[in-house]
mmCIF file of C-alpha atoms in Angstrom:
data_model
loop_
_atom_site.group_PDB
_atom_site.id
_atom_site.type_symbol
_atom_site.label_atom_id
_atom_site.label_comp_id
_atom_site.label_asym_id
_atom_site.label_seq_id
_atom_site.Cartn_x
_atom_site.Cartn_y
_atom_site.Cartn_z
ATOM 1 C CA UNK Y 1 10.827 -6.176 -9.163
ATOM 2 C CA UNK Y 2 13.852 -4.462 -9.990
ATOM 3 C CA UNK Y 3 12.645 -2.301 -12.889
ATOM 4 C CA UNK Y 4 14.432 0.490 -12.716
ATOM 5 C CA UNK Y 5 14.531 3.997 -14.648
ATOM 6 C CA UNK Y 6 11.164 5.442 -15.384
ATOM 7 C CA UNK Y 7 9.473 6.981 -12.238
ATOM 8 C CA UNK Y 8 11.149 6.636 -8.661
ATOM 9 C CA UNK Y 9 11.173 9.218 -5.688
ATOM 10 C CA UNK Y 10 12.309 9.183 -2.528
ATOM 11 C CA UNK Y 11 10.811 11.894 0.651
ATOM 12 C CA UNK Y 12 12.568 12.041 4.028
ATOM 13 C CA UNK Y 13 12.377 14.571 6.516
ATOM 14 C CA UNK Y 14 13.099 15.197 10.325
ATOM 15 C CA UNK Y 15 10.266 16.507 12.751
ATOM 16 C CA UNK Y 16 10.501 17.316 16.791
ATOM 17 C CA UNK Y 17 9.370 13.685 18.543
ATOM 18 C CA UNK Y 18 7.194 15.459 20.823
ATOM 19 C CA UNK Y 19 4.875 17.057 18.383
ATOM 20 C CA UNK Y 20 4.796 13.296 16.367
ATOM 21 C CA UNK Y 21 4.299 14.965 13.023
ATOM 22 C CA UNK Y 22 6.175 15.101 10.112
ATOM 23 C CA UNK Y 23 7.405 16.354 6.446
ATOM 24 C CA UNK Y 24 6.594 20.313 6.709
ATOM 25 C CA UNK Y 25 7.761 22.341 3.511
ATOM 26 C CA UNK Y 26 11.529 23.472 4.235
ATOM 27 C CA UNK Y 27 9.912 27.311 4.279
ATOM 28 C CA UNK Y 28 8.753 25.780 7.591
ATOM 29 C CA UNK Y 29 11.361 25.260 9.238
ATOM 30 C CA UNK Y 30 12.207 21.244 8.623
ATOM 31 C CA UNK Y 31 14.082 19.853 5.830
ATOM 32 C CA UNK Y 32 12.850 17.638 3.074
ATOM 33 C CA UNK Y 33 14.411 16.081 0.197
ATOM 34 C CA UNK Y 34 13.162 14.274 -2.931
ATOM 35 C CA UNK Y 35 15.015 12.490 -5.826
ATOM 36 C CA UNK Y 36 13.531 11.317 -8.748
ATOM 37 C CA UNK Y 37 15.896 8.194 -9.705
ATOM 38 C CA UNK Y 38 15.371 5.154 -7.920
ATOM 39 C CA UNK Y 39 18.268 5.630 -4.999
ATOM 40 C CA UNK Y 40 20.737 3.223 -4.875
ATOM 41 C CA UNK Y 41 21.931 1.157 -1.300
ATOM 42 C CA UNK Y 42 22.931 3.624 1.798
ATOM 43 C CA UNK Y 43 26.286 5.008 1.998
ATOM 44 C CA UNK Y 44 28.909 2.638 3.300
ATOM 45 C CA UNK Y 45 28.975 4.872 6.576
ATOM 46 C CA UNK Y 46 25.270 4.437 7.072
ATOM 47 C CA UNK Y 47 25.236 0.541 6.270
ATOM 48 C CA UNK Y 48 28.267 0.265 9.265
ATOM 49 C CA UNK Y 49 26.259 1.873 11.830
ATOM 50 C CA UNK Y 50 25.392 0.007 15.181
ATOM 51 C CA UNK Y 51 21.797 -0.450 16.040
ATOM 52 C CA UNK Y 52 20.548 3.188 17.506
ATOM 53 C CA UNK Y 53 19.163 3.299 20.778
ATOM 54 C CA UNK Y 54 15.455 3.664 21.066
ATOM 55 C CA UNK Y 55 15.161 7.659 20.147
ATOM 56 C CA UNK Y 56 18.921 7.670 18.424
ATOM 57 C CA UNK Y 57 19.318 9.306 15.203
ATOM 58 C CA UNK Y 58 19.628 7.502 12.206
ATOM 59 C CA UNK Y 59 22.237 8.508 9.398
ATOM 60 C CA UNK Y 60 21.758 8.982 5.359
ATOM 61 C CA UNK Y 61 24.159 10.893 3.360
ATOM 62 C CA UNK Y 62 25.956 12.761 6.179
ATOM 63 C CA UNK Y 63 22.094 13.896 7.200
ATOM 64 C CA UNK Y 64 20.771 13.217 10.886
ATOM 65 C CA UNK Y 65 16.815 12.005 10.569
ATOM 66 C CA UNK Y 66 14.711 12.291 14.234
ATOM 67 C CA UNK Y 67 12.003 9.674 14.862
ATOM 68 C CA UNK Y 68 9.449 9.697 13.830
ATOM 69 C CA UNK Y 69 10.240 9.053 10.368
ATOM 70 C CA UNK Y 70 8.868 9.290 7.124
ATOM 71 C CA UNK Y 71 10.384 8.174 3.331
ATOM 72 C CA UNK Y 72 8.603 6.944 0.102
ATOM 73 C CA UNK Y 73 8.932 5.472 -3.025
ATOM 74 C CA UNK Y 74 6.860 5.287 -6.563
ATOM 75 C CA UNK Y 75 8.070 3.400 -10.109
ATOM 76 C CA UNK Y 76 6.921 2.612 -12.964
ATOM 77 C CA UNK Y 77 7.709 -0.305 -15.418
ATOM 78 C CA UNK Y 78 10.658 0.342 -17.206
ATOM 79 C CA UNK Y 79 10.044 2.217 -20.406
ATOM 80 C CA UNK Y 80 6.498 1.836 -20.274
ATOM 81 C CA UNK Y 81 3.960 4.547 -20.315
ATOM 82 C CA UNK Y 82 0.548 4.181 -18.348
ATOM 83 C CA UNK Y 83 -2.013 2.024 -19.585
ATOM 84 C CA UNK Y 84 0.371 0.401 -22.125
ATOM 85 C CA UNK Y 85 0.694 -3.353 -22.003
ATOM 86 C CA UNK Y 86 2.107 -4.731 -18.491
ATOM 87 C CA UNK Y 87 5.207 -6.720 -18.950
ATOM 88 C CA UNK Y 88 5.315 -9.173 -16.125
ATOM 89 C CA UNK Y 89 7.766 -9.352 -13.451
ATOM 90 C CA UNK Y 90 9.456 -12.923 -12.614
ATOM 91 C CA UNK Y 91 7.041 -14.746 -10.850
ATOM 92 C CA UNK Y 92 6.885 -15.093 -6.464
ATOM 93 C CA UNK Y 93 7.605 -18.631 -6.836
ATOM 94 C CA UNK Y 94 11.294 -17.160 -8.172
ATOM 95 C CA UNK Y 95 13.934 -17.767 -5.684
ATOM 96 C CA UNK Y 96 15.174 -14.481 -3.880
ATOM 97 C CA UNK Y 97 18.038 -13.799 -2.110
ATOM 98 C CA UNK Y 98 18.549 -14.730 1.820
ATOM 99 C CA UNK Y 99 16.702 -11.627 3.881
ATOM 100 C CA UNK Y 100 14.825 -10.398 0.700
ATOM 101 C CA UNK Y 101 11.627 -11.634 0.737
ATOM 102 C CA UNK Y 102 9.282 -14.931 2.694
ATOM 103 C CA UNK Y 103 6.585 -15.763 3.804
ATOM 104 C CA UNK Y 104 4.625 -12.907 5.491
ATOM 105 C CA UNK Y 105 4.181 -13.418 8.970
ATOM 106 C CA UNK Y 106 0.977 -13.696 11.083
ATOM 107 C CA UNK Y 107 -0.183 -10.194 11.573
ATOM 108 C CA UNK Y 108 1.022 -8.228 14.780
ATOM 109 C CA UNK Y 109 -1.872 -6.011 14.675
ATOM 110 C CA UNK Y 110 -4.393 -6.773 11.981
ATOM 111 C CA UNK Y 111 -6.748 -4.118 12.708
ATOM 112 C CA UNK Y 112 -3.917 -1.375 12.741
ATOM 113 C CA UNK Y 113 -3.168 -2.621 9.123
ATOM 114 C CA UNK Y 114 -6.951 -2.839 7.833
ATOM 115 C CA UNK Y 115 -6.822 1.014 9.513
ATOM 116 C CA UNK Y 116 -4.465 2.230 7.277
ATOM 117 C CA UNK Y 117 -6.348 1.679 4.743
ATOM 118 C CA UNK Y 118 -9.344 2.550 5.221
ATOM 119 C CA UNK Y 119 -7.776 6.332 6.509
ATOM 120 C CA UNK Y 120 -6.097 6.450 3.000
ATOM 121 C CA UNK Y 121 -9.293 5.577 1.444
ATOM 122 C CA UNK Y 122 -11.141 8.059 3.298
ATOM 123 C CA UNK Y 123 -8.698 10.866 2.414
ATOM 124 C CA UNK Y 124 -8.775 10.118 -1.171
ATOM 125 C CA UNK Y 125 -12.535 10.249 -1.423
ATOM 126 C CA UNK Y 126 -12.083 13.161 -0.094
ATOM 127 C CA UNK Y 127 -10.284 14.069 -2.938
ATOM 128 C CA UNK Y 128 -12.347 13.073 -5.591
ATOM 129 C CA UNK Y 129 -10.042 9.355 -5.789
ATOM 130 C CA UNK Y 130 -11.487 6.286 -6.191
ATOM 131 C CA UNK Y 131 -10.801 3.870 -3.487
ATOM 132 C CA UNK Y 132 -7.842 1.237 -3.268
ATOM 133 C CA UNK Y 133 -8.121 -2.125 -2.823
ATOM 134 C CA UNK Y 134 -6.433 -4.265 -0.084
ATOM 135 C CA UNK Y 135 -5.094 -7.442 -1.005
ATOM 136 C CA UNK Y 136 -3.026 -10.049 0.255
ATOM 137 C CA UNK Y 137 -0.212 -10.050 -1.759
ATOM 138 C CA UNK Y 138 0.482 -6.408 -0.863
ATOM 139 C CA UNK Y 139 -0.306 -6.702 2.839
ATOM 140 C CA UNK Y 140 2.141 -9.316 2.661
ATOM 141 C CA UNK Y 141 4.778 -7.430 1.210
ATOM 142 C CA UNK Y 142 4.245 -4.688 3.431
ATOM 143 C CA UNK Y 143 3.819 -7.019 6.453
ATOM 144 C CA UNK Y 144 7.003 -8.858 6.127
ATOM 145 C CA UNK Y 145 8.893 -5.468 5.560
ATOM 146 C CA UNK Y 146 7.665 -3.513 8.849
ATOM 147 C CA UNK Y 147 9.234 -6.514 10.814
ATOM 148 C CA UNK Y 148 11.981 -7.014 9.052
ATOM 149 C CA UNK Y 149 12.964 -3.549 9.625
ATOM 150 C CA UNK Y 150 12.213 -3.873 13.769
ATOM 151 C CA UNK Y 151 13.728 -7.731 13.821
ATOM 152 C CA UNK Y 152 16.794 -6.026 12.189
ATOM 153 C CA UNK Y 153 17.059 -2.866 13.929
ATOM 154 C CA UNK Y 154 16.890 0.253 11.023
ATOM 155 C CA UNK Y 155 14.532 1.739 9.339
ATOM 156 C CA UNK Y 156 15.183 2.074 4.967
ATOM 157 C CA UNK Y 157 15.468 5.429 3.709
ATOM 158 C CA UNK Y 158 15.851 3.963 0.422
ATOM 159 C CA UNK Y 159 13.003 1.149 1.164
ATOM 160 C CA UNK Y 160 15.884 -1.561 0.385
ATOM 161 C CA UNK Y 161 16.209 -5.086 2.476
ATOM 162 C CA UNK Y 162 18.946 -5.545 4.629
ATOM 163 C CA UNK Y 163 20.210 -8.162 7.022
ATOM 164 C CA UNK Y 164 22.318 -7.085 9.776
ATOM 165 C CA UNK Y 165 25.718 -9.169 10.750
ATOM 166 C CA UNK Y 166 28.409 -8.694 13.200
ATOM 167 C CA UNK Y 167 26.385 -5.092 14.161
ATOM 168 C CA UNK Y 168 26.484 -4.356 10.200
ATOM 169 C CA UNK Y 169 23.604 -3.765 8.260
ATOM 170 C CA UNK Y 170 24.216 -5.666 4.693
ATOM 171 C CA UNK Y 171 21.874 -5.050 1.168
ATOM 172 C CA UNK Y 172 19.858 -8.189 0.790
ATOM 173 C CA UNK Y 173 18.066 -6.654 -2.304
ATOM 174 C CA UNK Y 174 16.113 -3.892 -3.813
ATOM 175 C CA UNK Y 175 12.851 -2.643 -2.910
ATOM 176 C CA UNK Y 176 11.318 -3.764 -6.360
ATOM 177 C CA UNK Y 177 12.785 -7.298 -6.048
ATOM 178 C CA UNK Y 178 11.128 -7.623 -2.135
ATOM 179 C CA UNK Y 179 7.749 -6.787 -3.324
ATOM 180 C CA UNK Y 180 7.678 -8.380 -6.678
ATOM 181 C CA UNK Y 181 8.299 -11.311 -5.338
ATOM 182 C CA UNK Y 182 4.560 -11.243 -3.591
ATOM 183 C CA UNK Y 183 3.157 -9.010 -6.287
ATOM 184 C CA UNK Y 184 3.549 -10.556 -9.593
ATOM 185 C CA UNK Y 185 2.461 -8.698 -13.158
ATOM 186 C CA UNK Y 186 2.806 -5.287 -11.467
ATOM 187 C CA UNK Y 187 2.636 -2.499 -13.446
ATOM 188 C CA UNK Y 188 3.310 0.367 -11.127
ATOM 189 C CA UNK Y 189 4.181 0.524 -7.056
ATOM 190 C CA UNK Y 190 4.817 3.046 -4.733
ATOM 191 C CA UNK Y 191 5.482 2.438 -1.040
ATOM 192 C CA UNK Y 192 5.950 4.732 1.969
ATOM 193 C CA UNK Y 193 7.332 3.758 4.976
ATOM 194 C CA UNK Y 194 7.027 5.435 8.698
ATOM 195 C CA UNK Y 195 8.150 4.238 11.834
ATOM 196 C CA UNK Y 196 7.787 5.320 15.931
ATOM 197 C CA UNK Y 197 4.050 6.427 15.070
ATOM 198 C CA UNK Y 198 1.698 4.649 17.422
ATOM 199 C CA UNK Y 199 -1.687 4.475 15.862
ATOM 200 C CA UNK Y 200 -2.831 4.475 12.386
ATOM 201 C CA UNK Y 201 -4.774 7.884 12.599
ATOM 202 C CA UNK Y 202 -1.147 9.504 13.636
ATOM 203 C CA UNK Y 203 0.772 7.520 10.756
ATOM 204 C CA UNK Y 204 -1.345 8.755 8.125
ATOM 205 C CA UNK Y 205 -2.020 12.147 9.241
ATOM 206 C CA UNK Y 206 2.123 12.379 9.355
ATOM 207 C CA UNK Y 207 1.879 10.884 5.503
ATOM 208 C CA UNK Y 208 -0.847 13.552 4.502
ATOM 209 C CA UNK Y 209 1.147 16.177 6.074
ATOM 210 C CA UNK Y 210 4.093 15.429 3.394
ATOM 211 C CA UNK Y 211 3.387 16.717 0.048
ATOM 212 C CA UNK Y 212 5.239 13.967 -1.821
ATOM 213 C CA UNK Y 213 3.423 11.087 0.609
ATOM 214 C CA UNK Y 214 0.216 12.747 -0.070
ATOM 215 C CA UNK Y 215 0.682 12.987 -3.867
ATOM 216 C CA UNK Y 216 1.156 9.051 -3.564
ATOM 217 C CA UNK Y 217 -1.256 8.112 -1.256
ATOM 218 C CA UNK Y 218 -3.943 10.487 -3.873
ATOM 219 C CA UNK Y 219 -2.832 9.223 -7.236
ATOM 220 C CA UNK Y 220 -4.993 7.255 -9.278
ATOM 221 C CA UNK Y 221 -2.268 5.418 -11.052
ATOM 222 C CA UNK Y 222 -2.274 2.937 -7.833
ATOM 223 C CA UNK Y 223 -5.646 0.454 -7.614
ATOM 224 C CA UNK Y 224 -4.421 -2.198 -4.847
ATOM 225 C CA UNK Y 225 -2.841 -1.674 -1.448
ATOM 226 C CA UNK Y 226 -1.829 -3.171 1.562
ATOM 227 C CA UNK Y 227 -0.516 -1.636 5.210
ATOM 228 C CA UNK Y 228 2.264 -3.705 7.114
ATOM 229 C CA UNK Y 229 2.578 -2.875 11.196
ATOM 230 C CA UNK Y 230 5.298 -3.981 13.370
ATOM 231 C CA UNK Y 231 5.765 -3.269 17.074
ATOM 232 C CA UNK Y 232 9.524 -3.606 18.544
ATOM 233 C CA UNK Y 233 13.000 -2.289 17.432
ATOM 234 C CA UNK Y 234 14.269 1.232 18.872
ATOM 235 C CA UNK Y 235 11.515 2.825 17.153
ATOM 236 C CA UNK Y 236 9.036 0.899 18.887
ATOM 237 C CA UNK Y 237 6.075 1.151 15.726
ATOM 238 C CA UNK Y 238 7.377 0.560 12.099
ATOM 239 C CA UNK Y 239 4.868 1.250 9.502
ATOM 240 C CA UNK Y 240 4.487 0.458 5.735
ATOM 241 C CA UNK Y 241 1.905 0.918 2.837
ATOM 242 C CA UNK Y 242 2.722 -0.617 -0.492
ATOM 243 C CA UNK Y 243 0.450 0.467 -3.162
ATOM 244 C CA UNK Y 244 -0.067 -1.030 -7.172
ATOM 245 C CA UNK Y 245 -1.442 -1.896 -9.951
ATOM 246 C CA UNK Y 246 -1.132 -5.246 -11.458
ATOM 247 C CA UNK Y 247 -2.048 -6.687 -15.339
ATOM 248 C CA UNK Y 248 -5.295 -8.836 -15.451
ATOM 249 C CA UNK Y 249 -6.599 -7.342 -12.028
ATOM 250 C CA UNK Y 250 -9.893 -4.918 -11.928
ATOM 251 C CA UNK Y 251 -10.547 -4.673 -8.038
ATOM 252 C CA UNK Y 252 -14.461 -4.106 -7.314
ATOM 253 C CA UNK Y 253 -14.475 -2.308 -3.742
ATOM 254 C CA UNK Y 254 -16.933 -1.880 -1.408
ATOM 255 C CA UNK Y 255 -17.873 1.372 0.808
ATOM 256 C CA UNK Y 256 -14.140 2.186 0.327
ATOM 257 C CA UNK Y 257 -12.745 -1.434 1.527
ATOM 258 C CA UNK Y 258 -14.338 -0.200 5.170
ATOM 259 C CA UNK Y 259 -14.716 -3.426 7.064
ATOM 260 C CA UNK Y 260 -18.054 -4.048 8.075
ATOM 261 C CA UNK Y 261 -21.822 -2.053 7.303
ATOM 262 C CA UNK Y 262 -24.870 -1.559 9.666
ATOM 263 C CA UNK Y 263 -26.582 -1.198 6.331
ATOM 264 C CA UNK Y 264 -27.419 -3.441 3.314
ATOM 265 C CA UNK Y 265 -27.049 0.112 0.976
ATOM 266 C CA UNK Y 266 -23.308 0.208 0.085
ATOM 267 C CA UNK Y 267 -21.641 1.892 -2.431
ATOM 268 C CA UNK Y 268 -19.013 -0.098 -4.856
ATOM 269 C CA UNK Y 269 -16.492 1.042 -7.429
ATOM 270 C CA UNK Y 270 -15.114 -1.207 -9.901
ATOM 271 C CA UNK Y 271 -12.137 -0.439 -11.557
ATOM 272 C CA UNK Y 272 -11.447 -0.545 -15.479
ATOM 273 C CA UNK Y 273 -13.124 0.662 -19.092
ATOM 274 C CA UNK Y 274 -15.936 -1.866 -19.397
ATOM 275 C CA UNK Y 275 -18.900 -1.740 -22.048
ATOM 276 C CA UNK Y 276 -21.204 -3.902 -19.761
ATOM 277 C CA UNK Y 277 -21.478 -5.492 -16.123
ATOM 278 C CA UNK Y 278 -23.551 -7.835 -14.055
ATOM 279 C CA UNK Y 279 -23.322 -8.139 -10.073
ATOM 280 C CA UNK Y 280 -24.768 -10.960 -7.400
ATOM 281 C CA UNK Y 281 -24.678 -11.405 -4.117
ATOM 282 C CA UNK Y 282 -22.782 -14.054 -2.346
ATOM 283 C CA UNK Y 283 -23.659 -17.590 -4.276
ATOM 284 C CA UNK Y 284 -26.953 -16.094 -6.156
ATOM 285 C CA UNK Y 285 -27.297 -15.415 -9.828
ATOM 286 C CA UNK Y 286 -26.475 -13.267 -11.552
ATOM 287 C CA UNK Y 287 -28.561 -9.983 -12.725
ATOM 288 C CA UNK Y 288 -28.913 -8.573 -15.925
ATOM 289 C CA UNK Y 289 -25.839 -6.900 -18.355
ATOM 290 C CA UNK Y 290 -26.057 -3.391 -17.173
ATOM 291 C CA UNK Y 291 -24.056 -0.361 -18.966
ATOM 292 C CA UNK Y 292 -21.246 -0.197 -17.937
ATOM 293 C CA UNK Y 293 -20.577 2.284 -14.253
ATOM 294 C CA UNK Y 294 -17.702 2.670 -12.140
ATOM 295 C CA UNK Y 295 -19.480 3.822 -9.268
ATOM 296 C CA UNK Y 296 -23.061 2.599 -8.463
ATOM 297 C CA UNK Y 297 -25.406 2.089 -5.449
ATOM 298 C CA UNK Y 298 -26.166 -1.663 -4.327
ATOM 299 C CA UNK Y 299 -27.769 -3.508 -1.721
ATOM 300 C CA UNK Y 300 -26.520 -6.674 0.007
ATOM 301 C CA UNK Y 301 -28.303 -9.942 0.915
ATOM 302 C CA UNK Y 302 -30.548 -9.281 3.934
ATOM 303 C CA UNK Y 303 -28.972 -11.906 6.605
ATOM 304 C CA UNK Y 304 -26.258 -10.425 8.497
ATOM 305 C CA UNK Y 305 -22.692 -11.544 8.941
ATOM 306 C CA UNK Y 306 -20.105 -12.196 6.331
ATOM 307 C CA UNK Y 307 -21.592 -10.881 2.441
ATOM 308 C CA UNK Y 308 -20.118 -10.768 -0.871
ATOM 309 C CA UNK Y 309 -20.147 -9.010 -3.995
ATOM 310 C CA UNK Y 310 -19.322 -10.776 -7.288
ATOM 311 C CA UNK Y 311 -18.981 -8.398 -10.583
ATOM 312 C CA UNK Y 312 -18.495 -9.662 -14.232
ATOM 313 C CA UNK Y 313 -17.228 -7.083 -17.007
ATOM 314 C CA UNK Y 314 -17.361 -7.622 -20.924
ATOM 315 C CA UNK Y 315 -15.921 -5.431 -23.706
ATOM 316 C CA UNK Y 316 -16.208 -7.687 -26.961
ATOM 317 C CA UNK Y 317 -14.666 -10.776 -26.025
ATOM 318 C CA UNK Y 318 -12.953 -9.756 -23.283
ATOM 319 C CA UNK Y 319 -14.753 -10.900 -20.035
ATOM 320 C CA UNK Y 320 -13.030 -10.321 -15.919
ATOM 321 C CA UNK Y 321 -14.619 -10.715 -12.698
ATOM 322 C CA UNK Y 322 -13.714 -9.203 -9.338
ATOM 323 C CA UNK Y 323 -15.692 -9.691 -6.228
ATOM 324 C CA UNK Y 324 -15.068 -7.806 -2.110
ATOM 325 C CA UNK Y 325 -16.597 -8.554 0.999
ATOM 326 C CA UNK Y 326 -17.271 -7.003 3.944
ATOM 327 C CA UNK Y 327 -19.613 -7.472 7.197
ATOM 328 C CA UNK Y 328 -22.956 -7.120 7.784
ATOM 329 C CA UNK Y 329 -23.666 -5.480 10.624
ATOM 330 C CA UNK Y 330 -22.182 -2.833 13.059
ATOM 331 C CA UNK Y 331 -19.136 -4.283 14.034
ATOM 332 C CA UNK Y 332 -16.809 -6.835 12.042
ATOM 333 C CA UNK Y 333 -16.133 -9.935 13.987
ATOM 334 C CA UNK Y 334 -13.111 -10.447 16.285
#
């Protein structure tokens, strides 16, 4: 996905470990730092570095960063303006360089990453935000980077891939390039990163803390998301969100992507500029074309366990569909 030029930040900062918080304003007392041009690979003096040791200090620009630590990204396609036509990325099929991308692992901690979300989710309807949508590709993505990082030993201030040899950490590729190759036809990503944070509820709160993580986590420029955990390394927790939007995709979500309902009432949003819609549960038929509504009440099938939402848009002769599940009942299974 290296798209460079358009919109890219990055957001570091260094907080006492004890108090496991993170990203004050500097008028606090802690230093931050934002740049709004995708950053290029770490210093030569950084990239050298031996592993740390479990609560070491990690180098970036002559800078000294404390666990736990914090650092994000956002971009936009080159030279395009939002809602303009996507141009796609190279496909995930698209061969990548060695310690780029692969095959995301089996989760560490699937519950910790379905978390994530859900917190974000729940601070952005606080806000007045619609909800994001978790998918695979961008769990994935996100996955596969939070153990790279504690495989590898470091943690990216600049979000980039790197393999380690002989003690030295080595660019494998760009952020863009890692997470286009699971998310194809994107047409905007952000990612933040955290690591030594040892439960969603503290990762997040640390990312709502930081005015540039918040602004990401908030905007409505992102639809889809996914959260990556990976236990190990000398941090001990690494931690990554990868957020996007993605040509062709209009994500229906359901009581903010929470996991399971003790009630058949839900709430959905589905996103896009539609003039009509029509909704079913699970394998039944469809209802009647209905104006148009992002947000709307429904009610599930009555038998409990695993239920599903189906929604068809039209605008002229333009027709999409988008469906979410979640599960009946008062806990999801295990």
């Amino acid at each position: 996905m290296t798209r460079s030029k358009a919109i890219a930040g990055l957001t570091w900062a260094r907080a006492p470990a004890p108090s496991r918080v993170c990203c004050s304003s500097p008028s606090q007392g802690r230093r931050t730092r934002s740049r709004w041009t995708e950053p290029g690979p770490l210093p030569a003096a950084a990239r050298a570095r031996p592993a740390p040791p479990r609560h070491g200090r990690a180098a970036l620009a002559g800078l000294l960063l404390a666990a736990p630590v914090f650092v994000s990204l956002a971009m936009l396609s080159p030279g395009r303006r939002e809602g303009a036509p996507a141009r796609p990325p190279a496909a995930a099929t698209v061969a990548v360089p060695s310690g780029c991308a692969g095959p995301p692992p089996a989760p560490g901690n699937a519950d910790f990453e379905a978390r994530v979300v859900e917190l974000v989710n729940e601070r952005r309807r606080a806000a007045g935000q619609p909800p994001l949508k978790q998918v695979e590709e961008l769990t994935g993505s996100s996955r596969w980077f939070a153990r790279a990082m504690a495989t590898q030993d470091y943690v990216a201030e600049d979000h980039h891939s790197y393999v380690r040899s002989g003690g030295d950490l080595r660019l494998a590729c760009r952020w863009s390039t890692r997470i286009g190759w699971f998310y194809a036809r994107w047409t905007a990503l952000a990612e933040t990163i955290a690591a030594g944070h040892e439960t969603p509820e503290e990762v997040v709160r640390g990312w709502m803390d930081s005015p540039g993580h918040r602004a990401k986590l908030l905007s409505r420029r992102y639809w889809e998301a996914g959260a990556g955990y990976w236990a190990g390394g000398s941090e001990g927790h690494y931690w990554v969100q990868d957020l996007g939007r993605r040509g062709g995709s209009f994500p229906v979500v359901i009581d903010g992507e929470a996991r399971s309902t003790p009630t058949r009432d839900v709430r959905l949003h589905v996103y896009g500029s539609w003039r009509e819609m029509r909704l079913r549960n699970d394998d039944g038929p469809f209802g009647p074309w209905r104006r148009f509504a992002s947000d709307l009440d429904w009610r599930l099938a009555e038998a409990g366990g695993l239920r599903t939402v189906m929604v068809e848009m039209r605008d002229g002769r333009t027709l999409a569909t988008a469906s979410d599940e979640i599960w009946l009942s008062p806990e999801p299974p295990t």
